[in-house]
Amino acid sequence: MANNEFQPLQGMSDIPAPEIYLWRMMEERARNVFTSYGYDELRTPVLEKITVFQRSLGETTDVVKKEMYSFKPSKHELAMRPEGTAGTMRHLAGRGEEGLNARVFYIAPMFRYERPQAGRKRQFHQVGVEATGEPNPLADAEAIALQKSLLDAWGLTGSTIKVSTRGEPDDRPKVAEGLREALRPYEQELCEDCQRRIDENVLRVIDCKNESCQKIVDQIPSPIEFMSEASRGYLDQVIQALDAMGVEVTVDPKLIRGLDYYVHTVWEISHSALGAQDALAGGGRYLIDLGKKRIPGVGFAVGFERAIMALEACGISGEQFAPEGGIWLVSLGEKALMENMKLAAELRAKGIRCGMELAAKSMKAQMRKAGRSGAAKVVIRGDDEITNQTLIIKDMEQGTQEDAPLAELFDRI
Ligand code: HAM
């Protein structure tokens, strides 16, 4: 492939301007929304012992079985995080009682060795939250509402929320047995993977993307039908609370989610702009197994790259958030160049965005750069202006120009 040498690895991207301005807007608003719900930011390392992920996400999940970047530099096998919940729980487990009733959020890169396509990357970014604590339908509903607030703050419209339940941990054997029995008559018609999944992890058959498997799944009872009254009642309470908060959701009993740590409520947010990879966010209640400790909680993660695809479909792009305003200094001659270096430092010290050419260039070339920088005003100085302690101020939007004493610069801009 041509120019491969200068491309990032397959499935990974550089994020230059102007796209980065959209990322910065999203990060800033995410921090504001999460802070308003009482969450604190947490940053954990990209690398963890592989067991942190194996135990909590589930040994038979695709993410753990096929998608982790792992290596063994010394005694322990390590992996680059494929998601944010496991590492967050590893951290909270070390904080004793306080960790069992915590609210944290993260904005971080994740790594999955997947087949890259639109909306599916090998390095992608998640903004996520986790709230630890015993199962409580109100906490689950609040997490869903929080996620909705985040999408609203970004200006994203047209997304839909699907909700379901994985039931109580005690329901699992009953659900698995019921599904197995229902699927047996169709076993030979299932894809090869699902024939294996029936015994290994039967819930995975329910969310198999294969069309012929989907047809069979449509004919059998949903997992919810094998669950206890308590599990169904829990979901009803979540829906009631969402209703009270005015958050619209649809119940999809076939929604499973790809990770094994979920119990009770699970949800996914999709957007029509995303095509095949239509989930832009997912979350749920979980019980994370860390070997010596199990931590209950609820949380979600939104994929930045997919959210951006959806935002762009809504007409929102990086250009709209490019830094603008500020000053561009034009220097005509060596003396003005030195004086402008000094002036630029003074302006920047006052927090004013300020740029200039650092070599003697023609007026035309400097004005072109000024235009590209998005500066609201251009300040022009040559030998005469330096001697007379004056300057020329040009308003870029109106195209007007005026002379002013240097001492009045700050008042005039
Ligand atoms: P997840 O559904 O695996 O959940 O990922 C959440 C979101 O990350 C997805 O909806 C998607 O937007 C994005 N995502 C996942 N894989 C890729 C990929 N290969 N390329 C681009 N985007 C991707 C979790 O990771 C859970 N930890 C969420 C959670 C937090 N549940 C409870 N707390």
PDB file of N, CA and C in Angstrom, residues 263-354:
ATOM      1  N   VAL A 263     -25.514  -8.472  35.493  1.00  0.00           N
ATOM      2  CA  VAL A 263     -26.679  -9.061  36.184  1.00  0.00           C
ATOM      3  C   VAL A 263     -27.778  -7.996  36.122  1.00  0.00           C
ATOM      4  N   HIS A 264     -29.011  -8.399  36.205  1.00  0.00           N
ATOM      5  CA  HIS A 264     -30.114  -7.431  36.137  1.00  0.00           C
ATOM      6  C   HIS A 264     -30.037  -6.567  34.870  1.00  0.00           C
ATOM      7  N   THR A 265     -30.219  -5.252  35.052  1.00  0.00           N
ATOM      8  CA  THR A 265     -30.412  -4.346  33.915  1.00  0.00           C
ATOM      9  C   THR A 265     -29.239  -4.296  32.928  1.00  0.00           C
ATOM     10  N   VAL A 266     -29.556  -4.407  31.647  1.00  0.00           N
ATOM     11  CA  VAL A 266     -28.563  -4.116  30.598  1.00  0.00           C
ATOM     12  C   VAL A 266     -29.232  -3.191  29.576  1.00  0.00           C
ATOM     13  N   TRP A 267     -28.417  -2.362  28.918  1.00  0.00           N
ATOM     14  CA  TRP A 267     -29.009  -1.494  27.896  1.00  0.00           C
ATOM     15  C   TRP A 267     -27.987  -1.164  26.808  1.00  0.00           C
ATOM     16  N   GLU A 268     -28.509  -0.711  25.712  1.00  0.00           N
ATOM     17  CA  GLU A 268     -27.662  -0.316  24.606  1.00  0.00           C
ATOM     18  C   GLU A 268     -28.319   0.876  23.920  1.00  0.00           C
ATOM     19  N   ILE A 269     -27.506   1.799  23.445  1.00  0.00           N
ATOM     20  CA  ILE A 269     -28.040   2.949  22.714  1.00  0.00           C
ATOM     21  C   ILE A 269     -27.565   2.843  21.272  1.00  0.00           C
ATOM     22  N   SER A 270     -28.492   2.955  20.343  1.00  0.00           N
ATOM     23  CA  SER A 270     -28.083   2.845  18.945  1.00  0.00           C
ATOM     24  C   SER A 270     -28.496   4.099  18.180  1.00  0.00           C
ATOM     25  N   HIS A 271     -27.922   4.218  16.990  1.00  0.00           N
ATOM     26  CA  HIS A 271     -28.210   5.385  16.157  1.00  0.00           C
ATOM     27  C   HIS A 271     -28.221   4.942  14.704  1.00  0.00           C
ATOM     28  N   SER A 272     -29.196   5.412  13.961  1.00  0.00           N
ATOM     29  CA  SER A 272     -29.360   4.946  12.580  1.00  0.00           C
ATOM     30  C   SER A 272     -28.167   5.292  11.691  1.00  0.00           C
ATOM     31  N   ALA A 273     -27.391   6.318  12.077  1.00  0.00           N
ATOM     32  CA  ALA A 273     -26.261   6.734  11.234  1.00  0.00           C
ATOM     33  C   ALA A 273     -25.127   5.710  11.255  1.00  0.00           C
ATOM     34  N   LEU A 274     -25.201   4.728  12.157  1.00  0.00           N
ATOM     35  CA  LEU A 274     -24.036   3.858  12.355  1.00  0.00           C
ATOM     36  C   LEU A 274     -24.017   2.593  11.505  1.00  0.00           C
ATOM     37  N   GLY A 275     -25.087   2.254  10.858  1.00  0.00           N
ATOM     38  CA  GLY A 275     -25.079   1.052  10.019  1.00  0.00           C
ATOM     39  C   GLY A 275     -24.927  -0.215  10.834  1.00  0.00           C
ATOM     40  N   ALA A 276     -24.069  -1.127  10.349  1.00  0.00           N
ATOM     41  CA  ALA A 276     -23.955  -2.449  10.970  1.00  0.00           C
ATOM     42  C   ALA A 276     -23.506  -2.375  12.439  1.00  0.00           C
ATOM     43  N   GLN A 277     -22.559  -1.486  12.714  1.00  0.00           N
ATOM     44  CA  GLN A 277     -22.075  -1.340  14.101  1.00  0.00           C
ATOM     45  C   GLN A 277     -22.913  -0.258  14.748  1.00  0.00           C
ATOM     46  N   ASP A 278     -24.184  -0.568  15.066  1.00  0.00           N
ATOM     47  CA  ASP A 278     -25.075   0.539  15.393  1.00  0.00           C
ATOM     48  C   ASP A 278     -25.120   0.900  16.870  1.00  0.00           C
ATOM     49  N   ALA A 279     -24.389   0.164  17.713  1.00  0.00           N
ATOM     50  CA  ALA A 279     -24.412   0.509  19.134  1.00  0.00           C
ATOM     51  C   ALA A 279     -23.384   1.588  19.405  1.00  0.00           C
ATOM     52  N   LEU A 280     -23.880   2.737  19.834  1.00  0.00           N
ATOM     53  CA  LEU A 280     -22.894   3.769  20.144  1.00  0.00           C
ATOM     54  C   LEU A 280     -22.559   3.773  21.628  1.00  0.00           C
ATOM     55  N   ALA A 281     -23.370   3.086  22.412  1.00  0.00           N
ATOM     56  CA  ALA A 281     -23.105   3.024  23.846  1.00  0.00           C
ATOM     57  C   ALA A 281     -23.760   1.788  24.439  1.00  0.00           C
ATOM     58  N   GLY A 282     -23.189   1.322  25.529  1.00  0.00           N
ATOM     59  CA  GLY A 282     -23.781   0.176  26.198  1.00  0.00           C
ATOM     60  C   GLY A 282     -23.476   0.226  27.677  1.00  0.00           C
ATOM     61  N   GLY A 283     -24.340  -0.416  28.450  1.00  0.00           N
ATOM     62  CA  GLY A 283     -24.087  -0.412  29.887  1.00  0.00           C
ATOM     63  C   GLY A 283     -24.930  -1.440  30.589  1.00  0.00           C
ATOM     64  N   GLY A 284     -24.812  -1.435  31.898  1.00  0.00           N
ATOM     65  CA  GLY A 284     -25.617  -2.366  32.661  1.00  0.00           C
ATOM     66  C   GLY A 284     -25.150  -2.490  34.101  1.00  0.00           C
ATOM     67  N   ARG A 285     -25.936  -3.249  34.852  1.00  0.00           N
ATOM     68  CA  ARG A 285     -25.556  -3.577  36.228  1.00  0.00           C
ATOM     69  C   ARG A 285     -24.675  -4.808  36.190  1.00  0.00           C
ATOM     70  N   TYR A 286     -23.718  -4.862  37.095  1.00  0.00           N
ATOM     71  CA  TYR A 286     -22.754  -5.968  37.067  1.00  0.00           C
ATOM     72  C   TYR A 286     -22.341  -6.415  38.466  1.00  0.00           C
ATOM     73  N   LEU A 287     -21.717  -7.580  38.464  1.00  0.00           N
ATOM     74  CA  LEU A 287     -21.066  -8.082  39.667  1.00  0.00           C
ATOM     75  C   LEU A 287     -19.697  -8.521  39.180  1.00  0.00           C
ATOM     76  N   ILE A 288     -18.679  -7.736  39.525  1.00  0.00           N
ATOM     77  CA  ILE A 288     -17.346  -7.996  38.974  1.00  0.00           C
ATOM     78  C   ILE A 288     -16.561  -8.901  39.909  1.00  0.00           C
ATOM     79  N   ASP A 289     -16.065  -9.984  39.349  1.00  0.00           N
ATOM     80  CA  ASP A 289     -15.309 -10.961  40.118  1.00  0.00           C
ATOM     81  C   ASP A 289     -13.822 -10.634  40.018  1.00  0.00           C
ATOM     82  N   LEU A 290     -13.225 -10.288  41.180  1.00  0.00           N
ATOM     83  CA  LEU A 290     -11.789  -9.983  41.167  1.00  0.00           C
ATOM     84  C   LEU A 290     -11.016 -11.042  41.944  1.00  0.00           C
ATOM     85  N   GLY A 291     -11.524 -12.250  41.961  1.00  0.00           N
ATOM     86  CA  GLY A 291     -10.834 -13.301  42.699  1.00  0.00           C
ATOM     87  C   GLY A 291     -11.192 -13.222  44.165  1.00  0.00           C
ATOM     88  N   LYS A 292     -10.450 -12.381  44.927  1.00  0.00           N
ATOM     89  CA  LYS A 292     -10.709 -12.308  46.371  1.00  0.00           C
ATOM     90  C   LYS A 292     -11.905 -11.436  46.722  1.00  0.00           C
ATOM     91  N   LYS A 293     -12.388 -10.682  45.774  1.00  0.00           N
ATOM     92  CA  LYS A 293     -13.475  -9.742  46.061  1.00  0.00           C
ATOM     93  C   LYS A 293     -14.441  -9.686  44.891  1.00  0.00           C
ATOM     94  N   ARG A 294     -15.721  -9.472  45.198  1.00  0.00           N
ATOM     95  CA  ARG A 294     -16.703  -9.258  44.125  1.00  0.00           C
ATOM     96  C   ARG A 294     -17.328  -7.901  44.347  1.00  0.00           C
ATOM     97  N   ILE A 295     -17.384  -7.103  43.304  1.00  0.00           N
ATOM     98  CA  ILE A 295     -17.898  -5.741  43.470  1.00  0.00           C
ATOM     99  C   ILE A 295     -19.152  -5.539  42.626  1.00  0.00           C
ATOM    100  N   PRO A 296     -20.259  -5.125  43.299  1.00  0.00           N
ATOM    101  CA  PRO A 296     -21.483  -4.829  42.548  1.00  0.00           C
ATOM    102  C   PRO A 296     -21.510  -3.358  42.127  1.00  0.00           C
ATOM    103  N   GLY A 297     -22.118  -3.101  40.987  1.00  0.00           N
ATOM    104  CA  GLY A 297     -22.220  -1.714  40.539  1.00  0.00           C
ATOM    105  C   GLY A 297     -23.011  -1.607  39.257  1.00  0.00           C
ATOM    106  N   VAL A 298     -23.058  -0.377  38.736  1.00  0.00           N
ATOM    107  CA  VAL A 298     -23.760  -0.149  37.477  1.00  0.00           C
ATOM    108  C   VAL A 298     -22.991   0.920  36.707  1.00  0.00           C
ATOM    109  N   GLY A 299     -22.992   0.817  35.387  1.00  0.00           N
ATOM    110  CA  GLY A 299     -22.262   1.821  34.617  1.00  0.00           C
ATOM    111  C   GLY A 299     -22.496   1.666  33.136  1.00  0.00           C
ATOM    112  N   PHE A 300     -21.814   2.502  32.368  1.00  0.00           N
ATOM    113  CA  PHE A 300     -21.953   2.436  30.911  1.00  0.00           C
ATOM    114  C   PHE A 300     -20.716   3.013  30.255  1.00  0.00           C
ATOM    115  N   ALA A 301     -20.587   2.771  28.968  1.00  0.00           N
ATOM    116  CA  ALA A 301     -19.528   3.421  28.193  1.00  0.00           C
ATOM    117  C   ALA A 301     -20.081   3.816  26.834  1.00  0.00           C
ATOM    118  N   VAL A 302     -19.677   5.004  26.397  1.00  0.00           N
ATOM    119  CA  VAL A 302     -20.023   5.480  25.054  1.00  0.00           C
ATOM    120  C   VAL A 302     -18.752   5.433  24.220  1.00  0.00           C
ATOM    121  N   GLY A 303     -18.838   4.897  23.012  1.00  0.00           N
ATOM    122  CA  GLY A 303     -17.680   4.895  22.121  1.00  0.00           C
ATOM    123  C   GLY A 303     -17.576   6.233  21.411  1.00  0.00           C
ATOM    124  N   PHE A 304     -16.442   6.908  21.605  1.00  0.00           N
ATOM    125  CA  PHE A 304     -16.256   8.230  20.994  1.00  0.00           C
ATOM    126  C   PHE A 304     -16.388   8.185  19.476  1.00  0.00           C
ATOM    127  N   GLU A 305     -15.684   7.225  18.843  1.00  0.00           N
ATOM    128  CA  GLU A 305     -15.661   7.194  17.383  1.00  0.00           C
ATOM    129  C   GLU A 305     -17.071   7.033  16.818  1.00  0.00           C
ATOM    130  N   ARG A 306     -17.851   6.170  17.470  1.00  0.00           N
ATOM    131  CA  ARG A 306     -19.224   5.963  16.971  1.00  0.00           C
ATOM    132  C   ARG A 306     -20.099   7.167  17.288  1.00  0.00           C
ATOM    133  N   ALA A 307     -19.912   7.754  18.447  1.00  0.00           N
ATOM    134  CA  ALA A 307     -20.696   8.949  18.790  1.00  0.00           C
ATOM    135  C   ALA A 307     -20.400  10.054  17.774  1.00  0.00           C
ATOM    136  N   ILE A 308     -19.136  10.132  17.339  1.00  0.00           N
ATOM    137  CA  ILE A 308     -18.765  11.176  16.370  1.00  0.00           C
ATOM    138  C   ILE A 308     -19.446  10.931  15.027  1.00  0.00           C
ATOM    139  N   MET A 309     -19.515   9.655  14.612  1.00  0.00           N
ATOM    140  CA  MET A 309     -20.227   9.359  13.360  1.00  0.00           C
ATOM    141  C   MET A 309     -21.679   9.825  13.460  1.00  0.00           C
ATOM    142  N   ALA A 310     -22.286   9.585  14.604  1.00  0.00           N
ATOM    143  CA  ALA A 310     -23.686   9.978  14.793  1.00  0.00           C
ATOM    144  C   ALA A 310     -23.815  11.503  14.852  1.00  0.00           C
ATOM    145  N   LEU A 311     -22.870  12.151  15.542  1.00  0.00           N
ATOM    146  CA  LEU A 311     -22.916  13.618  15.631  1.00  0.00           C
ATOM    147  C   LEU A 311     -22.769  14.245  14.248  1.00  0.00           C
ATOM    148  N   GLU A 312     -21.855  13.675  13.452  1.00  0.00           N
ATOM    149  CA  GLU A 312     -21.659  14.233  12.109  1.00  0.00           C
ATOM    150  C   GLU A 312     -22.927  14.095  11.272  1.00  0.00           C
ATOM    151  N   ALA A 313     -23.643  12.985  11.483  1.00  0.00           N
ATOM    152  CA  ALA A 313     -24.918  12.814  10.767  1.00  0.00           C
ATOM    153  C   ALA A 313     -25.935  13.858  11.226  1.00  0.00           C
ATOM    154  N   CYS A 314     -25.743  14.382  12.437  1.00  0.00           N
ATOM    155  CA  CYS A 314     -26.628  15.451  12.951  1.00  0.00           C
ATOM    156  C   CYS A 314     -26.108  16.831  12.535  1.00  0.00           C
ATOM    157  N   GLY A 315     -25.082  16.857  11.707  1.00  0.00           N
ATOM    158  CA  GLY A 315     -24.555  18.144  11.236  1.00  0.00           C
ATOM    159  C   GLY A 315     -23.609  18.824  12.214  1.00  0.00           C
ATOM    160  N   ILE A 316     -23.045  18.053  13.147  1.00  0.00           N
ATOM    161  CA  ILE A 316     -22.126  18.651  14.128  1.00  0.00           C
ATOM    162  C   ILE A 316     -20.707  18.192  13.783  1.00  0.00           C
ATOM    163  N   SER A 317     -19.784  19.156  13.627  1.00  0.00           N
ATOM    164  CA  SER A 317     -18.429  18.760  13.236  1.00  0.00           C
ATOM    165  C   SER A 317     -17.387  19.590  13.962  1.00  0.00           C
ATOM    166  N   GLY A 318     -16.129  19.161  13.825  1.00  0.00           N
ATOM    167  CA  GLY A 318     -15.019  19.807  14.529  1.00  0.00           C
ATOM    168  C   GLY A 318     -14.871  21.283  14.214  1.00  0.00           C
ATOM    169  N   GLU A 319     -15.098  21.647  12.953  1.00  0.00           N
ATOM    170  CA  GLU A 319     -14.907  23.052  12.559  1.00  0.00           C
ATOM    171  C   GLU A 319     -15.702  24.000  13.454  1.00  0.00           C
ATOM    172  N   GLN A 320     -16.881  23.540  13.868  1.00  0.00           N
ATOM    173  CA  GLN A 320     -17.744  24.432  14.665  1.00  0.00           C
ATOM    174  C   GLN A 320     -17.150  24.746  16.040  1.00  0.00           C
ATOM    175  N   PHE A 321     -16.156  23.960  16.446  1.00  0.00           N
ATOM    176  CA  PHE A 321     -15.584  24.170  17.774  1.00  0.00           C
ATOM    177  C   PHE A 321     -14.128  24.610  17.703  1.00  0.00           C
ATOM    178  N   ALA A 322     -13.688  24.998  16.495  1.00  0.00           N
ATOM    179  CA  ALA A 322     -12.307  25.460  16.336  1.00  0.00           C
ATOM    180  C   ALA A 322     -12.109  26.718  17.166  1.00  0.00           C
ATOM    181  N   PRO A 323     -10.928  26.868  17.771  1.00  0.00           N
ATOM    182  CA  PRO A 323     -10.695  28.086  18.540  1.00  0.00           C
ATOM    183  C   PRO A 323     -10.783  29.285  17.611  1.00  0.00           C
ATOM    184  N   GLU A 324     -11.420  30.328  18.055  1.00  0.00           N
ATOM    185  CA  GLU A 324     -11.473  31.510  17.204  1.00  0.00           C
ATOM    186  C   GLU A 324     -11.272  32.744  18.062  1.00  0.00           C
ATOM    187  N   GLY A 325     -11.252  33.894  17.393  1.00  0.00           N
ATOM    188  CA  GLY A 325     -10.996  35.131  18.115  1.00  0.00           C
ATOM    189  C   GLY A 325      -9.500  35.289  18.313  1.00  0.00           C
ATOM    190  N   GLY A 326      -9.129  36.241  19.168  1.00  0.00           N
ATOM    191  CA  GLY A 326      -7.720  36.487  19.420  1.00  0.00           C
ATOM    192  C   GLY A 326      -7.103  37.400  18.372  1.00  0.00           C
ATOM    193  N   ILE A 327      -5.789  37.460  18.428  1.00  0.00           N
ATOM    194  CA  ILE A 327      -5.040  38.479  17.689  1.00  0.00           C
ATOM    195  C   ILE A 327      -3.982  37.810  16.817  1.00  0.00           C
ATOM    196  N   TRP A 328      -3.726  38.382  15.652  1.00  0.00           N
ATOM    197  CA  TRP A 328      -2.549  37.987  14.864  1.00  0.00           C
ATOM    198  C   TRP A 328      -1.676  39.217  14.699  1.00  0.00           C
ATOM    199  N   LEU A 329      -0.398  39.082  15.007  1.00  0.00           N
ATOM    200  CA  LEU A 329       0.514  40.222  14.896  1.00  0.00           C
ATOM    201  C   LEU A 329       1.260  40.157  13.575  1.00  0.00           C
ATOM    202  N   VAL A 330       1.208  41.242  12.826  1.00  0.00           N
ATOM    203  CA  VAL A 330       1.949  41.314  11.562  1.00  0.00           C
ATOM    204  C   VAL A 330       3.136  42.249  11.769  1.00  0.00           C
ATOM    205  N   SER A 331       4.314  41.781  11.392  1.00  0.00           N
ATOM    206  CA  SER A 331       5.530  42.568  11.605  1.00  0.00           C
ATOM    207  C   SER A 331       6.131  42.957  10.263  1.00  0.00           C
ATOM    208  N   LEU A 332       6.282  44.280  10.063  1.00  0.00           N
ATOM    209  CA  LEU A 332       6.898  44.732   8.810  1.00  0.00           C
ATOM    210  C   LEU A 332       8.300  45.235   9.153  1.00  0.00           C
ATOM    211  N   GLY A 333       9.287  44.387   8.972  1.00  0.00           N
ATOM    212  CA  GLY A 333      10.680  44.750   9.289  1.00  0.00           C
ATOM    213  C   GLY A 333      11.165  44.065  10.558  1.00  0.00           C
ATOM    214  N   GLU A 334      12.519  43.994  10.676  1.00  0.00           N
ATOM    215  CA  GLU A 334      13.163  43.271  11.784  1.00  0.00           C
ATOM    216  C   GLU A 334      12.836  43.869  13.148  1.00  0.00           C
ATOM    217  N   LYS A 335      12.792  45.209  13.200  1.00  0.00           N
ATOM    218  CA  LYS A 335      12.556  45.878  14.480  1.00  0.00           C
ATOM    219  C   LYS A 335      11.163  45.505  15.003  1.00  0.00           C
ATOM    220  N   ALA A 336      10.175  45.578  14.100  1.00  0.00           N
ATOM    221  CA  ALA A 336       8.791  45.244  14.486  1.00  0.00           C
ATOM    222  C   ALA A 336       8.682  43.782  14.894  1.00  0.00           C
ATOM    223  N   LEU A 337       9.473  42.930  14.225  1.00  0.00           N
ATOM    224  CA  LEU A 337       9.435  41.501  14.550  1.00  0.00           C
ATOM    225  C   LEU A 337       9.834  41.283  16.017  1.00  0.00           C
ATOM    226  N   MET A 338      10.942  41.923  16.427  1.00  0.00           N
ATOM    227  CA  MET A 338      11.397  41.767  17.812  1.00  0.00           C
ATOM    228  C   MET A 338      10.371  42.340  18.794  1.00  0.00           C
ATOM    229  N   GLU A 339       9.854  43.537  18.468  1.00  0.00           N
ATOM    230  CA  GLU A 339       8.881  44.173  19.365  1.00  0.00           C
ATOM    231  C   GLU A 339       7.605  43.338  19.459  1.00  0.00           C
ATOM    232  N   ASN A 340       7.212  42.731  18.343  1.00  0.00           N
ATOM    233  CA  ASN A 340       6.005  41.905  18.359  1.00  0.00           C
ATOM    234  C   ASN A 340       6.197  40.627  19.181  1.00  0.00           C
ATOM    235  N   MET A 341       7.445  40.111  19.201  1.00  0.00           N
ATOM    236  CA  MET A 341       7.720  38.949  20.057  1.00  0.00           C
ATOM    237  C   MET A 341       7.372  39.301  21.508  1.00  0.00           C
ATOM    238  N   LYS A 342       7.792  40.516  21.882  1.00  0.00           N
ATOM    239  CA  LYS A 342       7.559  40.983  23.253  1.00  0.00           C
ATOM    240  C   LYS A 342       6.052  41.170  23.498  1.00  0.00           C
ATOM    241  N   LEU A 343       5.390  41.807  22.527  1.00  0.00           N
ATOM    242  CA  LEU A 343       3.956  42.075  22.660  1.00  0.00           C
ATOM    243  C   LEU A 343       3.149  40.768  22.728  1.00  0.00           C
ATOM    244  N   ALA A 344       3.554  39.793  21.903  1.00  0.00           N
ATOM    245  CA  ALA A 344       2.846  38.505  21.896  1.00  0.00           C
ATOM    246  C   ALA A 344       2.910  37.862  23.282  1.00  0.00           C
ATOM    247  N   ALA A 345       4.091  37.943  23.895  1.00  0.00           N
ATOM    248  CA  ALA A 345       4.249  37.349  25.236  1.00  0.00           C
ATOM    249  C   ALA A 345       3.316  38.034  26.227  1.00  0.00           C
ATOM    250  N   GLU A 346       3.195  39.372  26.116  1.00  0.00           N
ATOM    251  CA  GLU A 346       2.314  40.117  27.040  1.00  0.00           C
ATOM    252  C   GLU A 346       0.851  39.726  26.827  1.00  0.00           C
ATOM    253  N   LEU A 347       0.462  39.621  25.562  1.00  0.00           N
ATOM    254  CA  LEU A 347      -0.934  39.244  25.265  1.00  0.00           C
ATOM    255  C   LEU A 347      -1.233  37.845  25.794  1.00  0.00           C
ATOM    256  N   ARG A 348      -0.318  36.906  25.536  1.00  0.00           N
ATOM    257  CA  ARG A 348      -0.549  35.517  25.970  1.00  0.00           C
ATOM    258  C   ARG A 348      -0.585  35.426  27.488  1.00  0.00           C
ATOM    259  N   ALA A 349       0.257  36.246  28.149  1.00  0.00           N
ATOM    260  CA  ALA A 349       0.261  36.225  29.621  1.00  0.00           C
ATOM    261  C   ALA A 349      -1.101  36.656  30.154  1.00  0.00           C
ATOM    262  N   LYS A 350      -1.822  37.449  29.363  1.00  0.00           N
ATOM    263  CA  LYS A 350      -3.169  37.878  29.783  1.00  0.00           C
ATOM    264  C   LYS A 350      -4.230  36.892  29.310  1.00  0.00           C
ATOM    265  N   GLY A 351      -3.793  35.774  28.749  1.00  0.00           N
ATOM    266  CA  GLY A 351      -4.735  34.738  28.333  1.00  0.00           C
ATOM    267  C   GLY A 351      -5.350  34.989  26.969  1.00  0.00           C
ATOM    268  N   ILE A 352      -4.757  35.941  26.217  1.00  0.00           N
ATOM    269  CA  ILE A 352      -5.305  36.237  24.888  1.00  0.00           C
ATOM    270  C   ILE A 352      -4.598  35.358  23.856  1.00  0.00           C
ATOM    271  N   ARG A 353      -5.403  34.687  23.024  1.00  0.00           N
ATOM    272  CA  ARG A 353      -4.860  33.838  21.977  1.00  0.00           C
ATOM    273  C   ARG A 353      -4.159  34.733  20.959  1.00  0.00           C
ATOM    274  N   CYS A 354      -2.918  34.434  20.657  1.00  0.00           N
ATOM    275  CA  CYS A 354      -2.138  35.346  19.835  1.00  0.00           C
ATOM    276  C   CYS A 354      -1.132  34.583  18.988  1.00  0.00           C
TER     277      CYS A 354
END
